[in-house]
Short mmCIF file of C-alpha atoms and ligand atoms in Angstrom, two decimals:
data_model
loop_
_atom_site.label_atom_id
_atom_site.label_comp_id
_atom_site.label_asym_id
_atom_site.label_seq_id
_atom_site.Cartn_x
_atom_site.Cartn_y
_atom_site.Cartn_z
CA UNK A 1 -29.07 -6.31 -54.43
CA UNK A 2 -32.28 -4.69 -53.42
CA UNK A 3 -32.31 -0.94 -54.01
CA UNK A 4 -31.43 0.18 -50.29
CA UNK A 5 -28.32 -2.27 -50.26
CA UNK A 6 -26.75 -0.46 -52.88
CA UNK A 7 -23.19 0.92 -51.06
CA UNK A 8 -23.24 3.96 -53.48
CA UNK A 9 -26.66 5.23 -52.68
CA UNK A 10 -26.31 8.21 -49.92
CA UNK A 11 -28.25 7.44 -46.84
CA UNK A 12 -30.06 10.56 -45.81
CA UNK A 13 -31.11 11.72 -41.93
CA UNK A 14 -34.40 9.64 -41.53
CA UNK A 15 -32.26 6.39 -42.01
CA UNK A 16 -31.36 3.94 -39.31
CA UNK A 17 -27.32 3.67 -39.26
CA UNK A 18 -26.09 0.43 -37.19
CA UNK A 19 -22.62 -0.37 -34.67
CA UNK A 20 -21.45 -3.17 -33.52
CA UNK A 21 -20.27 -2.30 -30.05
CA UNK A 22 -21.82 -0.91 -27.37
CA UNK A 23 -19.06 0.89 -26.00
CA UNK A 24 -18.36 4.95 -25.05
CA UNK A 25 -16.97 5.05 -28.60
CA UNK A 26 -20.14 3.79 -30.47
CA UNK A 27 -22.01 6.09 -27.26
CA UNK A 28 -20.27 8.62 -29.50
CA UNK A 29 -21.51 8.00 -32.49
CA UNK A 30 -24.94 7.00 -31.70
CA UNK A 31 -24.78 10.95 -30.20
CA UNK A 32 -23.54 12.05 -32.89
CA UNK A 33 -25.41 10.59 -35.53
CA UNK A 34 -29.09 11.73 -33.99
CA UNK A 35 -28.16 14.89 -33.42
CA UNK A 36 -27.68 14.38 -37.21
CA UNK A 37 -31.41 13.36 -37.58
CA UNK A 38 -30.99 9.37 -38.00
CA UNK A 39 -31.59 6.21 -35.74
CA UNK A 40 -29.51 4.18 -34.09
CA UNK A 41 -28.83 0.91 -34.11
CA UNK A 42 -26.52 -0.64 -31.65
CA UNK A 43 -25.43 -5.20 -31.32
CA UNK A 44 -23.44 -5.67 -27.69
CA UNK A 45 -24.17 -8.47 -25.92
CA UNK A 46 -24.49 -6.16 -22.65
CA UNK A 47 -27.35 -5.09 -21.71
CA UNK A 48 -26.19 -1.96 -19.64
CA UNK A 49 -23.73 -0.83 -22.53
CA UNK A 50 -22.65 2.86 -22.89
CA UNK A 51 -24.32 2.80 -26.52
CA UNK A 52 -27.06 0.33 -25.77
CA UNK A 53 -28.47 2.47 -23.12
CA UNK A 54 -28.97 6.09 -25.76
CA UNK A 55 -29.09 3.83 -28.44
CA UNK A 56 -33.25 3.80 -30.51
CA UNK A 57 -32.64 -0.18 -30.92
CA UNK A 58 -29.99 -2.38 -28.64
CA UNK A 59 -29.89 -5.97 -29.65
CA UNK A 60 -28.83 -7.62 -26.45
CA UNK A 61 -26.36 -10.07 -28.88
CA UNK A 62 -22.77 -12.24 -28.67
CA UNK A 63 -21.19 -10.33 -32.71
CA UNK A 64 -21.29 -13.76 -34.83
CA UNK A 65 -25.02 -14.51 -33.95
CA UNK A 66 -26.51 -15.66 -37.11
CA UNK A 67 -30.34 -14.11 -35.58
CA UNK A 68 -28.75 -10.43 -33.92
CA UNK A 69 -26.46 -9.98 -37.46
CA UNK A 70 -29.77 -10.66 -39.28
CA UNK A 71 -32.08 -8.37 -37.44
CA UNK A 72 -29.52 -5.61 -37.02
CA UNK A 73 -29.33 -6.19 -41.51
CA UNK A 74 -32.81 -5.60 -41.23
CA UNK A 75 -33.05 -2.42 -38.90
CA UNK A 76 -29.74 -0.50 -39.96
CA UNK A 77 -28.49 0.74 -43.21
CA UNK A 78 -25.40 0.95 -42.96
CA UNK A 79 -23.24 -0.79 -40.40
CA UNK A 80 -20.00 0.48 -38.84
CA UNK A 81 -18.27 -0.56 -35.72
CA UNK A 82 -16.62 1.05 -32.33
CA UNK A 83 -13.42 -1.21 -31.77
CA UNK A 84 -11.48 -3.51 -33.90
CA UNK A 85 -11.66 -6.83 -32.28
CA UNK A 86 -15.58 -7.49 -33.25
CA UNK A 87 -14.41 -10.35 -36.05
CA UNK A 88 -14.38 -9.50 -38.72
CA UNK A 89 -16.85 -12.36 -39.84
CA UNK A 90 -19.57 -10.28 -38.77
CA UNK A 91 -18.56 -7.30 -40.92
CA UNK A 92 -17.71 -9.62 -44.02
CA UNK A 93 -21.47 -10.64 -43.31
CA UNK A 94 -23.42 -8.07 -43.17
CA UNK A 95 -21.55 -6.52 -45.82
CA UNK A 96 -23.21 -9.02 -48.10
CA UNK A 97 -26.53 -6.66 -47.66
CA UNK A 98 -25.56 -3.08 -46.70
CA UNK A 99 -22.82 -1.20 -47.18
CA UNK A 100 -20.14 -1.13 -43.96
CA UNK A 101 -17.42 0.97 -43.08
CA UNK A 102 -14.64 0.61 -42.63
CA UNK A 103 -14.69 -3.03 -44.46
CA UNK A 104 -14.19 -6.39 -43.27
CA UNK A 105 -10.56 -6.87 -44.63
CA UNK A 106 -8.87 -3.23 -43.42
CA UNK A 107 -10.56 -4.11 -39.63
CA UNK A 108 -8.85 -7.11 -39.98
CA UNK A 109 -5.67 -6.13 -40.51
CA UNK A 110 -6.28 -3.13 -37.78
CA UNK A 111 -6.71 -6.33 -35.64
CA UNK A 112 -3.74 -8.42 -35.60
CA UNK A 113 -0.24 -6.57 -34.67
CA UNK A 114 1.89 -7.88 -37.61
CA UNK A 115 -0.63 -7.09 -40.38
CA UNK A 116 -0.69 -3.94 -39.18
CA UNK A 117 3.52 -3.83 -39.17
CA UNK A 118 3.06 -4.97 -42.12
CA UNK A 119 1.03 -3.07 -44.06
CA UNK A 120 2.96 -0.27 -42.52
CA UNK A 121 6.27 -0.94 -44.45
CA UNK A 122 3.98 -1.68 -47.59
CA UNK A 123 2.90 2.00 -47.52
CA UNK A 124 6.56 2.58 -46.61
CA UNK A 125 5.80 3.73 -43.00
CA UNK A 126 8.89 3.01 -40.65
CA UNK A 127 7.66 1.11 -37.34
CA UNK A 128 9.94 0.25 -34.10
CA UNK A 129 12.19 -2.25 -34.85
CA UNK A 130 10.14 -5.83 -34.31
CA UNK A 131 9.92 -9.40 -34.75
CA UNK A 132 6.92 -11.64 -34.91
CA UNK A 133 7.02 -13.96 -32.53
CA UNK A 134 4.46 -17.25 -32.96
CA UNK A 135 6.40 -20.73 -32.03
CA UNK A 136 9.56 -21.61 -30.07
CA UNK A 137 11.80 -21.06 -33.41
CA UNK A 138 11.21 -17.44 -33.49
CA UNK A 139 12.05 -17.06 -30.03
CA UNK A 140 15.14 -18.67 -31.05
CA UNK A 141 16.33 -16.73 -33.56
CA UNK A 142 15.47 -13.23 -31.51
CA UNK A 143 17.96 -10.93 -32.32
CA UNK A 144 19.83 -8.91 -28.97
CA UNK A 145 19.19 -6.06 -30.72
CA UNK A 146 15.14 -5.74 -29.89
CA UNK A 147 15.95 -6.32 -26.51
CA UNK A 148 15.46 -4.48 -24.15
CA UNK A 149 11.52 -4.19 -25.69
CA UNK A 150 7.98 -4.95 -25.05
CA UNK A 151 6.44 -8.39 -26.32
CA UNK A 152 2.90 -8.08 -27.50
CA UNK A 153 0.41 -10.20 -27.54
CA UNK A 154 -0.53 -10.08 -31.70
CA UNK A 155 -4.28 -9.47 -31.22
CA UNK A 156 -7.21 -8.22 -28.63
CA UNK A 157 -4.21 -5.71 -26.74
CA UNK A 158 -5.85 -2.57 -25.80
CA UNK A 159 -4.77 0.09 -23.08
CA UNK A 160 -1.56 -1.78 -22.94
CA UNK A 161 -3.24 -5.19 -21.90
CA UNK A 162 -1.40 -7.83 -23.13
CA UNK A 163 1.65 -6.38 -22.63
CA UNK A 164 5.21 -6.93 -20.73
CA UNK A 165 8.86 -5.40 -21.22
CA UNK A 166 11.19 -7.50 -21.04
CA UNK A 167 15.12 -6.78 -20.56
CA UNK A 168 17.08 -10.29 -21.40
CA UNK A 169 16.39 -13.19 -23.20
CA UNK A 170 14.84 -15.22 -20.19
CA UNK A 171 12.48 -12.13 -19.38
CA UNK A 172 11.58 -12.31 -23.59
CA UNK A 173 10.54 -15.95 -22.62
CA UNK A 174 9.30 -16.41 -19.01
CA UNK A 175 6.43 -13.13 -20.86
CA UNK A 176 6.17 -15.48 -23.78
CA UNK A 177 4.75 -18.64 -21.71
CA UNK A 178 2.92 -15.66 -19.28
CA UNK A 179 1.06 -14.63 -21.98
CA UNK A 180 0.43 -18.49 -22.99
CA UNK A 181 2.78 -18.65 -25.85
CA UNK A 182 0.12 -16.87 -27.99
CA UNK A 183 1.34 -15.03 -31.32
CA UNK A 184 3.15 -12.29 -30.00
CA UNK A 185 5.21 -9.48 -31.86
CA UNK A 186 8.78 -8.28 -30.27
CA UNK A 187 9.15 -4.35 -30.60
CA UNK A 188 12.10 -3.03 -29.50
CA UNK A 189 11.63 -0.31 -26.37
CA UNK A 190 12.50 3.16 -28.03
CA UNK A 191 13.24 6.28 -26.06
CA UNK A 192 10.59 8.09 -26.84
CA UNK A 193 10.35 12.10 -27.35
CA UNK A 194 6.96 12.36 -27.50
CA UNK A 195 3.89 10.41 -28.80
CA UNK A 196 1.22 11.78 -31.19
CA UNK A 197 -2.08 10.25 -33.26
CA UNK A 198 -4.30 12.10 -36.42
CA UNK A 199 -7.88 11.21 -37.02
CA UNK A 200 -8.39 11.27 -40.58
CA UNK A 201 -11.54 9.73 -42.37
CA UNK A 202 -12.13 8.82 -45.98
CA UNK A 203 -15.04 8.48 -48.41
CA UNK A 204 -16.04 5.99 -50.41
CA UNK A 205 -14.71 8.24 -53.65
CA UNK A 206 -11.49 8.31 -51.14
CA UNK A 207 -11.51 11.80 -50.68
CA UNK A 208 -9.75 12.32 -47.12
CA UNK A 209 -9.61 14.85 -44.45
CA UNK A 210 -8.22 14.82 -41.29
CA UNK A 211 -7.84 16.43 -37.83
CA UNK A 212 -5.25 18.36 -36.45
CA UNK A 213 -1.91 16.14 -34.98
CA UNK A 214 -2.88 15.46 -31.03
CA UNK A 215 -0.25 14.80 -28.66
CA UNK A 216 -0.29 12.31 -26.29
CA UNK A 217 0.57 11.21 -22.78
CA UNK A 218 0.30 7.53 -21.65
CA UNK A 219 0.68 6.70 -17.89
CA UNK A 220 1.30 2.54 -17.19
CA UNK A 221 0.08 1.95 -20.81
CA UNK A 222 -2.96 4.18 -20.86
CA UNK A 223 -4.05 7.84 -22.54
CA UNK A 224 -3.52 10.05 -19.70
CA UNK A 225 -3.50 13.67 -21.17
CA UNK A 226 -4.60 14.66 -24.96
CA UNK A 227 -3.62 18.19 -26.13
CA UNK A 228 -4.14 19.81 -29.35
CA UNK A 229 -3.06 23.57 -29.89
CA UNK A 230 -0.45 25.27 -31.90
CA UNK A 231 2.69 23.93 -31.70
CA UNK A 232 1.52 20.94 -29.59
CA UNK A 233 3.54 19.36 -32.50
CA UNK A 234 6.46 20.53 -34.67
CA UNK A 235 4.68 21.61 -38.16
CA UNK A 236 7.23 19.34 -39.93
CA UNK A 237 6.41 16.65 -37.73
CA UNK A 238 2.60 17.23 -37.58
CA UNK A 239 3.05 17.23 -42.38
CA UNK A 240 4.69 14.05 -42.34
CA UNK A 241 2.23 11.87 -39.32
CA UNK A 242 -0.25 13.09 -41.65
CA UNK A 243 1.16 12.14 -45.31
CA UNK A 244 1.91 9.30 -43.11
CA UNK A 245 -1.96 8.55 -42.36
CA UNK A 246 -3.50 9.45 -45.56
CA UNK A 247 -0.84 6.69 -47.09
CA UNK A 248 -1.90 4.16 -44.60
CA UNK A 249 -5.49 4.77 -45.09
CA UNK A 250 -5.32 4.83 -49.04
CA UNK A 251 -3.23 1.76 -48.80
CA UNK A 252 -6.37 0.28 -47.18
CA UNK A 253 -8.73 1.61 -49.51
CA UNK A 254 -9.86 2.83 -46.44
CA UNK A 255 -13.77 3.82 -45.96
CA UNK A 256 -14.55 5.61 -42.17
CA UNK A 257 -12.30 7.28 -39.13
CA UNK A 258 -8.95 5.54 -38.53
CA UNK A 259 -6.90 7.19 -36.34
CA UNK A 260 -2.95 6.58 -36.53
CA UNK A 261 -0.56 7.43 -33.14
CA UNK A 262 3.15 8.05 -33.21
CA UNK A 263 6.00 7.93 -31.10
CA UNK A 264 8.53 10.78 -31.95
CA UNK A 265 11.43 9.78 -30.70
CA UNK A 266 14.55 12.11 -29.53
CA UNK A 267 16.44 11.59 -32.50
CA UNK A 268 13.52 13.73 -34.25
CA UNK A 269 12.57 10.70 -36.20
CA UNK A 270 8.73 9.41 -36.35
CA UNK A 271 7.86 5.27 -36.03
CA UNK A 272 3.97 5.05 -36.36
CA UNK A 273 3.08 2.53 -33.65
CA UNK A 274 0.05 1.25 -34.74
CA UNK A 275 -3.90 2.31 -35.70
CA UNK A 276 -7.26 2.27 -34.65
CA UNK A 277 -9.98 1.61 -37.69
CA UNK A 278 -12.92 4.07 -35.70
CA UNK A 279 -12.91 7.16 -33.45
CA UNK A 280 -9.96 6.94 -31.14
CA UNK A 281 -9.78 8.16 -27.53
CA UNK A 282 -7.22 11.05 -28.40
CA UNK A 283 -9.48 12.30 -30.77
CA UNK A 284 -12.83 13.36 -28.56
CA UNK A 285 -11.72 16.56 -27.51
CA UNK A 286 -13.39 17.26 -31.42
CA UNK A 287 -16.56 17.24 -30.13
CA UNK A 288 -16.12 20.73 -28.20
CA UNK A 289 -12.70 21.66 -30.15
CA UNK A 290 -13.96 21.38 -34.01
CA UNK A 291 -16.25 22.30 -35.78
CA UNK A 292 -17.03 18.34 -37.07
CA UNK A 293 -16.62 15.73 -34.18
CA UNK A 294 -14.38 12.64 -35.30
CA UNK A 295 -18.24 11.09 -34.47
CA UNK A 296 -19.89 13.46 -36.80
CA UNK A 297 -17.07 12.05 -39.83
CA UNK A 298 -17.79 8.48 -38.71
CA UNK A 299 -21.53 9.18 -39.55
CA UNK A 300 -20.65 10.67 -42.62
CA UNK A 301 -18.42 7.75 -44.03
CA UNK A 302 -20.89 5.71 -43.34
CA UNK A 303 -23.93 7.81 -45.09
CA UNK A 304 -22.09 9.04 -47.84
CA UNK A 305 -22.05 12.31 -46.65
CA UNK A 306 -20.01 14.88 -48.21
CA UNK A 307 -16.67 15.54 -46.24
CA UNK A 308 -16.09 18.59 -45.58
CA UNK A 309 -12.95 19.82 -43.52
CA UNK A 310 -12.71 20.28 -39.70
CA UNK A 311 -11.47 23.34 -38.76
CA UNK A 312 -9.96 23.57 -35.16
CA UNK A 313 -11.70 26.93 -33.31
CA UNK A 314 -10.56 25.99 -29.45
CA UNK A 315 -7.22 24.89 -28.38
CA UNK A 316 -8.15 22.16 -26.43
CA UNK A 317 -6.73 19.13 -23.58
CA UNK A 318 -8.41 16.50 -22.66
CA UNK A 319 -8.61 14.56 -19.55
CA UNK A 320 -9.24 10.79 -19.17
CA UNK A 321 -11.60 9.93 -16.23
CA UNK A 322 -9.87 6.61 -15.13
CA UNK A 323 -12.07 4.34 -12.83
CA UNK A 324 -8.88 5.87 -9.98
CA UNK A 325 -10.56 8.41 -9.68
CA UNK A 326 -13.39 6.91 -7.36
CA UNK A 327 -11.56 5.48 -5.15
CA UNK A 328 -9.65 7.14 -1.95
CA UNK A 329 -8.02 5.25 0.28
CA UNK A 330 -9.86 2.77 -0.32
CA UNK A 331 -13.11 4.15 -0.13
CA UNK A 332 -15.60 4.87 -2.99
CA UNK A 333 -16.40 8.58 -3.15
CA UNK A 334 -17.64 10.94 -6.67
CA UNK A 335 -15.02 12.76 -7.92
CA UNK A 336 -15.54 16.73 -7.05
CA UNK A 337 -18.07 17.63 -10.27
CA UNK A 338 -18.88 20.38 -9.19
CA UNK A 339 -16.06 22.15 -8.16
CA UNK A 340 -14.76 20.74 -12.11
CA UNK A 341 -17.96 22.09 -13.70
CA UNK A 342 -17.25 25.90 -12.20
CA UNK A 343 -14.02 26.06 -14.40
CA UNK A 344 -14.83 27.79 -17.61
CA UNK A 345 -14.61 26.24 -21.00
CA UNK A 346 -14.96 22.43 -19.36
CA UNK A 347 -16.87 19.51 -21.42
CA UNK A 348 -17.83 16.60 -19.08
CA UNK A 349 -18.66 13.02 -21.08
CA UNK A 350 -19.40 10.49 -18.79
CA UNK A 351 -20.85 7.17 -20.14
CA UNK A 352 -22.53 5.80 -17.54
CA UNK A 353 -20.61 2.65 -16.37
CA UNK A 354 -22.07 1.78 -13.34
CA UNK A 355 -18.21 0.23 -12.01
CA UNK A 356 -15.53 2.01 -11.18
CA UNK A 357 -12.64 -0.20 -12.08
CA UNK A 358 -8.96 1.16 -10.93
CA UNK A 359 -7.97 1.69 -15.60
CA UNK A 360 -11.16 1.76 -16.50
CA UNK A 361 -12.42 4.35 -18.39
CA UNK A 362 -15.32 5.90 -16.99
CA UNK A 363 -15.59 9.45 -19.11
CA UNK A 364 -13.43 12.54 -20.09
CA UNK A 365 -12.98 15.94 -19.03
CA UNK A 366 -12.40 18.10 -22.66
CA UNK A 367 -11.37 21.91 -21.83
CA UNK A 368 -11.81 24.49 -23.90
CA UNK A 369 -10.47 28.20 -23.66
CA UNK A 370 -9.57 31.05 -25.83
CA UNK A 371 -5.86 30.52 -26.02
CA UNK A 372 -3.46 27.30 -25.06
CA UNK A 373 -2.43 29.33 -21.69
CA UNK A 374 -5.35 29.86 -20.71
CA UNK A 375 -6.51 25.63 -21.58
CA UNK A 376 -3.50 24.37 -19.86
CA UNK A 377 -4.20 26.96 -16.51
CA UNK A 378 -7.69 25.27 -16.39
CA UNK A 379 -6.71 22.27 -17.24
CA UNK A 380 -4.10 21.58 -14.35
CA UNK A 381 -6.59 22.84 -12.48
CA UNK A 382 -9.47 20.57 -13.39
CA UNK A 383 -6.12 17.89 -12.42
CA UNK A 384 -5.86 19.25 -9.00
CA UNK A 385 -9.29 18.83 -8.44
CA UNK A 386 -10.06 15.24 -9.23
CA UNK A 387 -7.03 14.17 -8.41
CA UNK A 388 -4.93 13.79 -11.61
CA UNK A 389 -1.71 13.93 -11.63
CA UNK A 390 -0.03 16.77 -13.19
CA UNK A 391 1.35 16.87 -16.46
P1 LIG B 1 -4.70 1.00 -26.74
O1 LIG B 1 -5.26 1.14 -25.88
O2 LIG B 1 -3.43 2.18 -27.22
O3 LIG B 1 -5.07 -0.04 -28.17
P2 LIG B 1 -2.41 -0.79 -26.36
O4 LIG B 1 -2.70 -1.95 -25.47
O5 LIG B 1 -2.58 -1.29 -27.87
O6 LIG B 1 -2.49 0.62 -26.33
P3 LIG B 1 0.07 0.74 -27.27
O7 LIG B 1 -0.32 1.52 -28.11
O8 LIG B 1 1.14 -0.17 -28.40
O9 LIG B 1 -0.55 -0.69 -26.26
O10 LIG B 1 1.12 1.25 -26.40
C1 LIG B 1 0.49 2.14 -24.85
C2 LIG B 1 2.12 2.38 -25.02
O11 LIG B 1 3.48 2.12 -24.63
C3 LIG B 1 2.51 3.08 -26.02
O12 LIG B 1 1.45 4.67 -25.74
C4 LIG B 1 3.92 3.86 -25.08
O13 LIG B 1 3.51 4.75 -24.63
C5 LIG B 1 3.87 2.60 -24.73
N1 LIG B 1 4.89 1.76 -25.70
C6 LIG B 1 3.95 1.07 -26.36
N2 LIG B 1 5.50 0.28 -27.81
C7 LIG B 1 6.48 1.00 -27.32
C8 LIG B 1 7.75 1.06 -27.47
N3 LIG B 1 8.48 0.25 -28.50
N4 LIG B 1 8.61 1.57 -27.39
C9 LIG B 1 8.26 2.85 -26.75
N5 LIG B 1 7.11 2.55 -25.45
C10 LIG B 1 6.26 2.08 -26.28
MG1 LIG B 2 -1.99 2.56 -28.48
#
């Protein structure tokens, strides 16, 4: 192993950091890394990928392409990932030569809902009552108490894709057939009072810092709005969320940025939903609302730099900009950017995606301001100008 590959080495600005995946999360990682003076290399097969377009190097190849992985290893001195469905094997291979954060083992657990839930349980964090459905026997053995429920594919789901709500055993069977009998998890449908998430960053030495707990509103299974300000989640609940997330990260011996999503139930209890082994859509507000963003935390953990506790300096509300906003009455249009940017504290992010399909994450808008009331007022006005439903 060369000196460059020593996992404990701190990589200072001027080094090249690699990322598997070229989506918007990779793009914002690249922006953070470049701002700090790093060079970047992105591996993504799509020529027009949001991160590939802004990176110093863009390798256009499949994630398991031997030549491309070797080239990434030549270019970059440490490698991270921006989505959990990158083959864990690619991370494992890169990990033979360079620091890789998060590691392949943690990503492999996050890729599979059944394994993820088993990990939560091992860490003493309760999740929704559920059953793993791999075969006919599992299906037949499902407890009626899990209905009505949500059948979720164990792998490759995102933004509510690969999920079907089922009320009866017949619907459950039909849904499993429709999901092509893929390994699934059936979760009991819970009465949600609210949803929240938290981003933690854990260094190579085990030191951890976190962003404040974020309150999330989903619409049709997709994150629509994130609010982060005092009182958006009760302090006692927020503490439980942070403690549980720290336990989950520690249990994985995690290095990198991890986001864990929770459900707050009507009876006051909390259950964990899922985790993302990377920055998360609900943490985007931190770019303008905190003095260290989730993407800078990703750079710092990857490079082995110190982690200082991020401080939120402004209340923030983030609105997701889905492809739907580009359409009205069947006609394509440009959302009213000028109108939105006339609002104080409006920060527009567009990911450079050409094709505005309904449900596709095209960008986000973060509103910051001096106090919660001001931010809510401008966020609601921005939503109105864009055609996003009030919240
Ligand atoms: P992501 O884009 O966050 O990866 P995903 O496709 O993995 O999404 P989940 O987080 O499992 O999906 O679910 C999406 C949303 O569906 C949740 O945020 C919540 O609003 C709702 N939901 C999921 N599971 C349940 C449940 N057991 N009870 C009630 N609502 C649920
Ligand atoms: Mg989710």
